[in-house]
Coordinates of C-alpha atoms and ligand atoms in Angstrom, one line a residue:
M1154 CA 166.4 17.3 -151.7
A1155 CA 169.6 19.4 -151.9
A1156 CA 172.5 18.1 -149.8
L1157 CA 172.6 19.7 -146.4
A1158 CA 175.4 22.3 -145.9
V1159 CA 175.7 24.4 -142.7
R1160 CA 178.2 27.1 -142.0
R1161 CA 180.5 25.8 -139.3
A1162 CA 180.6 29.3 -137.9
D1163 CA 176.9 29.1 -137.2
F1164 CA 177.6 26.1 -135.1
L1165 CA 180.5 27.8 -133.3
M1166 CA 178.1 30.6 -132.3
A1167 CA 175.9 28.1 -130.5
L1168 CA 179.0 26.8 -128.7
A1169 CA 180.0 30.4 -127.8
Y1170 CA 176.6 31.2 -126.4
A1171 CA 176.8 28.0 -124.3
T1172 CA 180.2 28.8 -122.9
D1173 CA 179.1 32.4 -122.1
L1174 CA 176.3 30.9 -119.9
A1175 CA 178.5 28.4 -118.2
T1176 CA 181.3 30.9 -117.4
G1177 CA 179.0 33.6 -116.2
H1178 CA 180.0 36.0 -119.0
S1179 CA 177.7 38.7 -120.2
R1180 CA 175.4 38.1 -123.3
D1181 CA 177.3 37.8 -126.5
F1182 CA 180.6 38.1 -124.7
A1183 CA 182.5 35.6 -126.9
L1184 CA 181.0 37.1 -130.1
R1185 CA 181.9 40.6 -129.0
S1186 CA 185.4 39.4 -128.1
C1187 CA 185.6 37.9 -131.6
V1188 CA 184.8 41.3 -133.1
L1189 CA 187.3 43.1 -130.9
A1190 CA 190.1 40.5 -131.4
M1191 CA 189.6 40.6 -135.2
R1192 CA 189.7 44.4 -135.2
F1193 CA 192.9 44.1 -133.2
A1194 CA 194.2 41.5 -135.7
D1195 CA 193.6 44.1 -138.5
V1196 CA 195.4 46.8 -136.6
T1197 CA 198.4 44.6 -136.0
G1198 CA 198.4 43.3 -139.6
L1199 CA 198.2 39.6 -138.9
D1200 CA 198.5 37.0 -141.6
K1201 CA 195.6 34.8 -142.5
P1202 CA 196.4 31.7 -140.5
T1203 CA 196.9 33.8 -137.4
R1204 CA 193.6 35.6 -138.0
R1205 CA 191.9 32.2 -138.4
G1206 CA 193.4 31.3 -135.0
V1207 CA 192.2 34.5 -133.4
Y1208 CA 188.7 34.0 -134.8
H1209 CA 188.3 30.5 -133.4
Q1210 CA 190.1 31.2 -130.1
A1211 CA 187.7 34.1 -129.3
L1212 CA 184.6 32.1 -130.1
L1213 CA 185.7 28.8 -128.5
R1214 CA 188.1 29.6 -125.7
Y1215 CA 186.0 28.1 -123.0
I1216 CA 184.5 25.0 -124.8
G1217 CA 186.4 22.7 -122.4
C1218 CA 185.4 24.5 -119.3
N1219 CA 182.4 22.3 -118.5
A1220 CA 184.5 19.3 -117.6
D1221 CA 184.5 18.3 -114.0
T1222 CA 182.5 21.4 -113.0
H1223 CA 181.0 19.3 -110.2
L1224 CA 184.5 19.1 -108.6
L1225 CA 184.8 22.9 -108.8
A1226 CA 181.4 23.3 -107.3
S1227 CA 182.1 20.8 -104.5
A1228 CA 185.2 22.8 -103.5
F1229 CA 184.0 26.4 -104.1
G1230 CA 180.2 26.3 -104.3
D1231 CA 178.6 28.4 -107.0
E1232 CA 181.1 28.1 -109.8
I1233 CA 179.4 30.7 -112.1
A1234 CA 179.7 33.3 -109.3
L1235 CA 183.4 32.4 -108.8
R1236 CA 184.1 32.6 -112.5
R1237 CA 182.5 36.0 -112.6
D1238 CA 184.7 37.2 -109.8
L1239 CA 187.8 35.8 -111.4
Q1240 CA 187.1 37.7 -114.6
K1241 CA 187.6 41.0 -112.8
I1242 CA 190.9 40.2 -111.3
D1243 CA 194.5 39.4 -112.3
I1244 CA 194.8 35.7 -111.6
G1245 CA 198.6 36.0 -111.5
N1246 CA 198.3 38.4 -108.5
K1247 CA 198.1 36.2 -105.4
P1248 CA 196.4 38.6 -103.0
E1249 CA 193.6 39.2 -105.6
L1250 CA 193.2 35.5 -106.2
V1251 CA 193.1 34.7 -102.5
E1252 CA 190.4 37.3 -102.0
A1253 CA 188.3 36.0 -104.8
I1254 CA 188.6 32.4 -103.6
T1255 CA 187.8 33.4 -100.0
R1256 CA 184.7 35.2 -101.2
A1257 CA 183.6 32.0 -103.0
L1258 CA 184.3 29.8 -99.9
V1259 CA 182.4 32.2 -97.6
R1260 CA 179.5 32.0 -100.0
A1261 CA 179.7 28.2 -100.2
F1262 CA 179.8 27.6 -96.5
A1263 CA 177.5 30.5 -95.4
D1264 CA 175.2 28.2 -93.5
L1265 CA 178.0 27.0 -91.1
P1266 CA 178.4 28.5 -87.6
P1267 CA 181.2 31.2 -87.6
E1268 CA 183.9 29.0 -86.2
D1269 CA 183.2 26.1 -88.6
L1270 CA 183.0 28.6 -91.4
A1271 CA 186.5 30.0 -90.6
K1272 CA 187.9 26.5 -90.6
A1273 CA 186.2 25.6 -93.9
V1274 CA 187.6 28.7 -95.5
E1275 CA 191.1 28.0 -94.2
R1276 CA 190.9 24.4 -95.4
G1277 CA 189.5 25.5 -98.8
L1278 CA 192.3 28.0 -99.3
A1279 CA 195.0 25.5 -98.4
E1280 CA 193.6 23.0 -100.9
A1281 CA 192.6 25.5 -103.6
M1282 CA 195.5 24.9 -106.0
Q1283 CA 195.6 21.2 -105.5
V1284 CA 191.9 21.0 -106.4
S1285 CA 191.9 23.5 -109.3
V1286 CA 195.1 22.8 -111.2
P1287 CA 193.9 19.3 -112.4
I1288 CA 190.4 20.6 -113.2
L1289 CA 191.8 23.6 -115.2
S1290 CA 194.3 21.4 -117.0
G1291 CA 191.4 19.1 -117.9
H1292 CA 189.6 22.0 -119.5
C1293 CA 192.5 22.5 -121.9
E1294 CA 192.5 18.9 -122.9
V1295 CA 188.8 18.7 -123.3
A1296 CA 188.8 21.9 -125.4
M1297 CA 191.3 20.3 -127.8
R1298 CA 189.3 17.1 -128.1
I1299 CA 186.0 18.8 -128.8
A1300 CA 187.7 21.0 -131.3
E1301 CA 189.0 18.0 -133.1
R1302 CA 185.5 16.5 -133.2
I1303 CA 184.1 19.6 -134.9
G1304 CA 186.8 19.4 -137.5
L1305 CA 189.1 22.2 -136.4
S1306 CA 192.8 22.3 -137.5
P1307 CA 195.7 21.2 -135.3
E1308 CA 196.8 24.9 -135.0
I1309 CA 193.4 26.0 -133.6
R1310 CA 193.4 23.0 -131.3
E1311 CA 196.8 23.9 -130.0
N1312 CA 195.7 27.4 -129.2
L1313 CA 192.7 26.1 -127.3
G1314 CA 195.0 23.9 -125.3
Q1315 CA 196.7 27.1 -124.1
L1316 CA 193.6 29.0 -122.9
Y1317 CA 194.9 29.6 -119.4
E1318 CA 198.6 30.3 -120.4
R1319 CA 200.0 33.8 -119.7
W1320 CA 202.9 35.9 -121.0
D1321 CA 204.7 35.8 -117.6
G1322 CA 204.6 32.0 -117.3
K1323 CA 202.1 32.0 -114.3
G1324 CA 199.4 30.3 -116.3
L1325 CA 198.2 26.7 -116.8
P1326 CA 198.5 23.9 -117.7
R1327 CA 202.2 24.1 -118.6
G1328 CA 203.4 27.5 -117.4
L1329 CA 204.4 28.5 -120.9
S1330 CA 205.8 32.0 -121.2
G1331 CA 206.6 34.7 -123.8
D1332 CA 206.4 33.6 -127.4
A1333 CA 205.7 30.0 -126.4
V1334 CA 202.2 31.3 -125.8
K1335 CA 200.7 31.4 -129.3
L1336 CA 199.9 34.8 -130.7
P1337 CA 196.1 34.2 -131.1
V1338 CA 196.0 33.1 -127.4
R1339 CA 197.8 36.3 -126.4
I1340 CA 195.5 38.5 -128.4
V1341 CA 192.3 36.9 -127.4
T1342 CA 193.2 36.8 -123.7
L1343 CA 193.9 40.6 -123.9
A1344 CA 190.7 41.3 -125.9
Q1345 CA 188.4 39.3 -123.6
D1346 CA 189.9 40.8 -120.5
A1347 CA 189.4 44.3 -122.0
I1348 CA 185.7 43.6 -122.4
A1349 CA 185.3 42.0 -119.0
L1350 CA 187.3 44.7 -117.2
T1351 CA 185.3 47.5 -118.9
E1352 CA 182.1 45.9 -117.9
A1353 CA 183.3 45.5 -114.3
H1354 CA 185.2 48.8 -113.8
G1355 CA 184.6 51.1 -116.7
F1356 CA 186.7 52.0 -119.7
D1357 CA 189.3 54.2 -118.0
T1358 CA 190.0 51.8 -115.2
M1359 CA 190.2 49.0 -117.8
K1360 CA 193.0 50.9 -119.6
A1361 CA 194.8 51.5 -116.4
M1362 CA 194.6 47.8 -115.4
I1363 CA 195.8 46.6 -118.9
A1364 CA 198.7 48.9 -118.6
K1365 CA 199.6 47.7 -115.1
R1366 CA 199.4 44.0 -116.2
A1367 CA 201.7 44.5 -119.3
G1368 CA 204.5 42.1 -118.9
G1369 CA 202.4 40.0 -116.5
G1370 CA 199.3 38.5 -118.1
Y1371 CA 199.9 40.3 -121.4
E1372 CA 202.8 40.8 -123.9
P1373 CA 204.0 44.4 -123.3
A1374 CA 204.1 45.3 -127.0
L1375 CA 200.5 44.0 -127.6
A1376 CA 199.2 45.8 -124.5
E1377 CA 200.8 49.1 -125.7
R1378 CA 199.4 48.7 -129.2
F1379 CA 196.0 47.9 -127.8
L1380 CA 196.0 50.9 -125.5
A1381 CA 197.1 53.3 -128.2
D1382 CA 194.0 52.4 -130.2
A1383 CA 191.7 51.5 -127.4
D1384 CA 189.0 54.1 -128.1
K1385 CA 188.6 53.0 -131.7
L1386 CA 188.9 49.3 -130.9
M1387 CA 186.4 49.3 -128.1
A1388 CA 183.8 51.4 -129.9
G1389 CA 180.4 49.7 -129.7
M1390 CA 181.7 46.8 -127.6
D1391 CA 178.8 47.0 -125.2
E1392 CA 176.3 46.3 -128.0
P1393 CA 174.9 42.9 -129.1
V1394 CA 176.5 41.3 -132.1
D1395 CA 174.4 39.7 -134.9
R1396 CA 175.0 36.5 -136.7
E1397 CA 175.9 38.1 -140.0
T1398 CA 178.8 40.1 -138.4
I1399 CA 180.4 36.9 -137.1
L1400 CA 179.8 35.1 -140.4
A1401 CA 181.5 37.9 -142.3
L1402 CA 184.5 37.9 -140.0
E1403 CA 185.4 34.3 -140.6
P1404 CA 188.6 34.2 -142.7
I1405 CA 188.0 32.5 -146.1
P1406 CA 187.5 29.8 -147.0
H1407 CA 184.4 29.5 -145.0
A1408 CA 184.1 26.0 -143.4
M1409 CA 180.9 24.1 -144.3
L1410 CA 179.5 21.0 -142.5
D1411 CA 177.6 18.3 -144.4
E1412 CA 175.0 16.1 -142.6
T1413 CA 177.6 13.6 -141.2
A1414 CA 179.9 16.4 -140.0
C1415 CA 176.8 18.1 -138.4
D1416 CA 176.0 14.8 -136.6
D1417 CA 179.5 14.6 -135.2
A1418 CA 179.4 18.3 -134.2
Y1419 CA 176.0 17.9 -132.4
V1420 CA 177.2 14.8 -130.5
A1421 CA 180.4 16.7 -129.5
L1422 CA 178.1 19.5 -128.2
A1423 CA 176.0 17.0 -126.4
D1424 CA 179.1 15.6 -124.6
M1425 CA 180.3 19.0 -123.8
V1426 CA 177.1 19.9 -122.1
D1427 CA 176.8 16.6 -120.3
M1428 CA 180.3 16.3 -118.9
R1429 CA 179.6 19.1 -116.4
M1430 CA 178.3 16.6 -113.9
P1431 CA 178.9 12.8 -113.5
F1432 CA 175.2 11.9 -113.4
T1433 CA 174.4 13.6 -116.8
F1434 CA 177.4 12.1 -118.6
G1435 CA 176.2 10.5 -121.8
H1436 CA 172.6 11.7 -121.2
S1437 CA 172.0 13.7 -124.4
R1438 CA 173.6 11.3 -126.8
A1439 CA 171.4 8.5 -125.3
V1440 CA 168.3 10.7 -125.7
A1441 CA 169.4 11.4 -129.3
E1442 CA 169.7 7.7 -130.1
L1443 CA 166.3 6.9 -128.6
A1444 CA 164.5 9.8 -130.1
G1445 CA 166.0 9.3 -133.6
A1446 CA 165.1 5.6 -133.5
A1447 CA 161.6 6.3 -132.2
G1448 CA 161.1 9.0 -134.9
K1449 CA 162.0 6.4 -137.6
H1450 CA 159.8 3.8 -136.0
L1451 CA 156.9 6.2 -136.3
G1452 CA 157.7 6.9 -139.9
L1453 CA 158.5 10.6 -139.5
P1454 CA 160.0 12.4 -142.4
A1455 CA 163.8 12.3 -142.6
S1456 CA 164.1 16.0 -141.9
D1457 CA 162.1 15.6 -138.6
I1458 CA 164.2 12.6 -137.6
R1459 CA 167.3 14.7 -138.1
A1460 CA 165.9 17.7 -136.2
V1461 CA 164.8 15.5 -133.3
R1462 CA 168.2 13.8 -133.1
W1463 CA 170.0 17.2 -133.1
A1464 CA 167.6 18.7 -130.7
A1465 CA 168.1 15.8 -128.3
C1466 CA 171.9 16.4 -128.5
T1467 CA 171.4 20.1 -127.5
H1468 CA 168.2 20.0 -125.4
D1469 CA 169.9 20.8 -122.1
I1470 CA 172.4 23.3 -123.4
G1471 CA 170.4 26.0 -121.4
E1472 CA 171.1 24.2 -118.2
L1473 CA 174.6 25.7 -118.3
A1474 CA 173.0 29.0 -117.1
V1475 CA 172.3 27.4 -113.8
P1476 CA 175.2 26.6 -111.4
V1477 CA 176.2 23.0 -110.9
S1478 CA 175.8 23.5 -107.2
T1479 CA 172.0 23.8 -107.8
W1480 CA 171.7 20.7 -110.0
M1481 CA 173.8 18.7 -107.4
R1482 CA 171.6 19.6 -104.5
A1483 CA 170.2 16.5 -102.8
G1484 CA 167.4 18.6 -101.1
A1485 CA 164.7 20.7 -102.6
L1486 CA 165.5 23.8 -104.6
T1487 CA 164.3 27.3 -103.6
E1488 CA 161.6 28.9 -105.6
R1489 CA 164.2 31.2 -107.3
E1490 CA 166.4 28.2 -108.2
T1491 CA 163.4 26.3 -109.6
D1492 CA 162.5 29.3 -111.7
A1493 CA 166.0 29.5 -113.0
A1494 CA 166.2 25.8 -113.7
R1495 CA 162.9 25.8 -115.5
L1496 CA 164.1 28.5 -117.9
H1497 CA 166.7 26.2 -119.4
P1498 CA 164.6 25.4 -122.5
Y1499 CA 164.4 29.1 -123.2
H1500 CA 168.2 29.6 -123.0
G1501 CA 168.6 26.5 -125.1
E1502 CA 166.5 28.0 -127.9
R1503 CA 168.5 31.2 -127.6
A1504 CA 171.7 29.3 -127.9
L1505 CA 170.6 27.7 -131.1
A1506 CA 169.0 30.9 -132.6
S1507 CA 172.1 31.6 -134.7
L1508 CA 171.7 28.4 -136.6
G1509 CA 170.0 29.2 -139.9
G1510 CA 167.8 26.8 -141.9
E1511 CA 167.6 23.4 -140.2
G1512 CA 168.6 25.0 -136.9
K1513 CA 165.2 26.7 -136.5
A1514 CA 163.4 23.3 -136.3
V1515 CA 166.1 22.1 -133.8
A1516 CA 165.6 25.3 -131.7
A1517 CA 161.8 24.9 -131.7
L1518 CA 162.1 21.3 -130.4
V1519 CA 164.6 22.3 -127.7
L1520 CA 162.2 25.0 -126.5
R1521 CA 159.5 22.3 -126.0
H1522 CA 161.4 19.4 -124.6
H1523 CA 159.8 19.7 -121.1
E1524 CA 156.3 20.6 -122.3
R1525 CA 153.4 18.2 -121.8
L1526 CA 150.2 17.6 -123.8
D1527 CA 148.0 18.8 -120.9
G1528 CA 149.9 22.0 -120.3
S1529 CA 151.6 20.8 -117.2
G1530 CA 155.1 21.1 -118.5
Y1531 CA 157.4 24.1 -118.7
H1532 CA 158.4 26.8 -119.3
R1533 CA 155.6 28.0 -121.7
Y1534 CA 152.9 25.6 -120.5
A1535 CA 152.3 24.6 -124.2
R1536 CA 149.6 22.2 -124.9
A1537 CA 149.0 19.3 -127.4
S1538 CA 148.2 21.5 -130.4
D1539 CA 151.6 23.2 -130.1
L1540 CA 153.5 19.9 -129.8
S1541 CA 154.4 18.2 -133.1
P1542 CA 155.1 14.5 -133.4
A1543 CA 158.8 15.2 -133.2
A1544 CA 158.4 17.3 -130.1
R1545 CA 156.4 14.5 -128.5
V1546 CA 159.0 12.0 -129.4
L1547 CA 161.8 14.2 -127.9
A1548 CA 159.7 14.7 -124.7
A1549 CA 159.2 10.9 -124.3
A1550 CA 162.8 10.0 -125.0
E1551 CA 164.0 12.6 -122.6
A1552 CA 161.6 11.5 -119.9
F1553 CA 162.5 7.8 -120.3
Q1554 CA 166.3 8.4 -120.3
T1555 CA 166.1 10.8 -117.3
A1556 CA 164.0 8.3 -115.3
R1557 CA 166.6 5.6 -115.7
E1558 CA 169.5 7.8 -114.7
A1559 CA 170.3 8.6 -111.1
R1560 CA 170.1 12.1 -109.8
P1561 CA 171.5 13.4 -106.5
Y1562 CA 168.0 13.4 -104.9
R1563 CA 166.9 9.9 -106.2
A1564 CA 168.1 6.6 -107.6
G1565 CA 167.8 5.7 -111.2
L1566 CA 164.9 3.4 -112.2
S1567 CA 165.2 0.1 -113.9
D1568 CA 164.1 0.1 -117.5
T1569 CA 160.9 -1.7 -116.6
A1570 CA 160.1 0.8 -113.8
A1571 CA 161.0 3.7 -116.1
A1572 CA 158.6 2.3 -118.8
A1573 CA 155.9 2.0 -116.2
K1574 CA 156.4 5.6 -115.1
L1575 CA 156.1 6.8 -118.7
R1576 CA 153.0 4.8 -119.3
G1577 CA 151.6 6.4 -116.1
L1578 CA 152.3 9.8 -117.7
V1579 CA 150.4 8.7 -120.8
K1580 CA 147.4 7.7 -118.7
E1581 CA 147.5 11.2 -117.0
G1582 CA 147.4 12.7 -120.5
R1583 CA 150.8 14.3 -120.2
L1584 CA 152.9 12.3 -122.8
C1585 CA 151.8 11.1 -126.2
P1586 CA 151.0 7.4 -126.3
D1587 CA 152.4 6.9 -129.7
A1588 CA 155.6 8.6 -128.9
V1589 CA 156.0 6.8 -125.6
E1590 CA 155.4 3.3 -127.2
A1591 CA 157.8 4.1 -130.0
V1592 CA 160.5 5.1 -127.5
L1593 CA 159.9 2.1 -125.3
T1594 CA 160.0 -0.3 -128.3
C1595 CA 163.2 1.2 -129.4
A1596 CA 164.6 0.9 -125.9
G1597 CA 163.8 -2.8 -126.0
Q1598 CA 160.7 -2.8 -123.9
P1599 CA 157.8 -5.1 -124.8
A1600 CA 155.3 -3.2 -126.9
R1601 CA 151.8 -2.5 -125.6
R1602 CA 150.2 -1.5 -128.8
A1603 CA 150.5 -2.0 -132.5
S1604 CA 152.0 0.7 -134.7
P1605 CA 150.3 3.9 -134.0
E1606 CA 147.3 4.4 -136.1
R1607 CA 147.7 8.2 -136.3
L1608 CA 150.6 8.2 -138.7
A1609 CA 151.2 4.5 -139.6
G1610 CA 149.2 4.7 -142.8
L1611 CA 151.2 7.6 -144.2
T1612 CA 154.7 7.4 -145.7
A1613 CA 157.3 9.9 -144.7
R1614 CA 157.0 11.6 -148.0
E1615 CA 153.2 11.8 -147.7
I1616 CA 153.6 13.5 -144.3
E1617 CA 155.9 16.0 -145.8
V1618 CA 153.4 16.7 -148.6
L1619 CA 150.6 16.9 -146.1
R1620 CA 152.5 19.5 -144.1
L1621 CA 153.1 21.7 -147.1
I1622 CA 149.5 21.4 -148.3
A1623 CA 148.2 22.2 -144.8
G1624 CA 150.6 25.2 -144.8
G1625 CA 148.8 26.6 -147.8
H1626 CA 151.1 25.5 -150.6
T1627 CA 149.7 24.3 -153.9
A1628 CA 150.6 20.8 -155.2
K1629 CA 153.0 22.5 -157.7
E1630 CA 154.7 24.4 -154.9
A1631 CA 155.0 21.3 -152.8
A1632 CA 156.6 19.5 -155.7
R1633 CA 159.1 22.3 -156.1
Q1634 CA 160.0 22.4 -152.4
L1635 CA 160.4 18.6 -152.2
E1636 CA 162.2 18.5 -155.6
I1637 CA 159.9 15.9 -157.0
A1638 CA 157.8 15.9 -160.2
P1639 CA 154.4 17.7 -160.0
K1640 CA 152.8 14.4 -161.1
T1641 CA 154.5 12.5 -158.2
A1642 CA 153.3 15.2 -155.8
D1643 CA 149.7 14.8 -157.2
N1644 CA 149.9 11.0 -156.6
H1645 CA 151.1 11.5 -153.1
I1646 CA 148.2 13.9 -152.4
Q1647 CA 145.6 11.6 -153.8
N1648 CA 147.0 8.7 -151.8
L1649 CA 147.1 10.6 -148.6
Y1650 CA 143.7 12.1 -149.1
S1651 CA 142.2 8.6 -149.5
K1652 CA 144.2 7.3 -146.5
I1653 CA 143.1 10.0 -144.1
G1654 CA 139.6 10.1 -145.5
V1655 CA 139.4 13.7 -146.8
T1656 CA 138.7 15.1 -150.2
T1657 CA 139.9 18.7 -150.0
R1658 CA 143.0 20.7 -149.1
A1659 CA 141.0 22.3 -146.2
G1660 CA 140.1 18.8 -144.9
A1661 CA 143.7 17.7 -145.1
A1662 CA 144.8 20.9 -143.3
L1663 CA 142.4 20.4 -140.5
Y1664 CA 143.5 16.8 -140.2
A1665 CA 147.2 17.9 -140.0
L1666 CA 146.3 20.5 -137.4
E1667 CA 144.4 18.1 -135.2
R1668 CA 147.4 15.8 -135.2
G1669 CA 150.0 18.4 -134.4
L1670 CA 151.6 18.1 -137.9
V1671 CA 151.7 21.8 -138.5
E1672 CA 153.2 24.5 -136.3
Ligands
FE2_2783 FE1 165.9 19.6 -119.9

């Protein structure tokens, strides 16, 4: 097989999508801001290193903003709604800021009697800075650390550490001012505000607001230059952006990730998603470890094991669309909240849609991670025939890991109790027995059955061949795809036919279909 090579920019688009969800920005906001900021970089004639900085700052500005979101939600309620409000105002303008925070507090404490509500709002306002400054400073630090883990340069990391800094020194975390705020930061802040303000107030009002804020949030010369070309720069800025546009905008050389670098990047993404709330911290990387080990135990092909590991790292990326205040609720969710929460596999698949090649398999698994064999899962109510062995392994690993973790509305189960719960789900026909036993074995639980019969007889290579044959490929084509000699492919086919008790391609295809080996 050819060595894996993934454009890092593809991966950055998944991160951008995730941060758009978490910060309440509109669809493709970060991608559109990348297009706008790079247009602006062209107009201002920036050199290559600065253009590189602009490109990454636009896509990744908010990658640290998941950290400690539970603290933000405890203080201000629905953090996504608050972030949406903050996008429309000048944070350096105290009355505007107080108004936005007051609105959040009123929303958060709406259930209190009027007198208690007034007191809660007063207390919240008094404590607002004390609560938010450490959280926002933490976002900057986390952004820099995640950037390091996906292999970005010290310059790009430094820019990300300045995401809340402003020209007038009223930003965070260090109150830098003027040229001390890096040029890519100044450009991207202006570009992103231009899009958010246009969406909130219209194009003409956006221009008036940018002009008014020159010398405040924005460098005056940059604001002036932007306004002079605003019509041209903002053309088409309300339209979706496709993958190829973002790939083409990346300054050369284009960064590539090999399999090890992809592993690091996926685990960084897992940690970014999970650090939103204390009870999910480390969840996805634990699911990845279990699912990868279980896939191996079952003898799945290497490409499936890789896909299941990466899908496990990203399976809950779509949860970012739902405010932390919902996930942290100890009581029951409303119907509307339940619907929103159950759509997270859909958002997860969308986030990963930009990933070419291998990414498609990862996205397909993420989409199915809460589905059950009997159709009782969500959100598409898929059934056994739509759930591949890798999907079944991911579902089992996710269910086991979640059962042993505490949630606001229940305590975590012991490993033994979690294992019993999963075996109960097998009995009910919801989870795959082979996948569950493989996960439990890899989690150190005593095995209940021998190696699964369904796949145990086939080697990983034979499963790959079987899939291709079942998908209508000839032996010769399968050999070419797997980069093996036609004679070797013939041998694999003969061996697997005799192992599974078939004599024809059609028989093999049906066998594969019955066992969920083809999609
Ligand atoms: Fe999930």
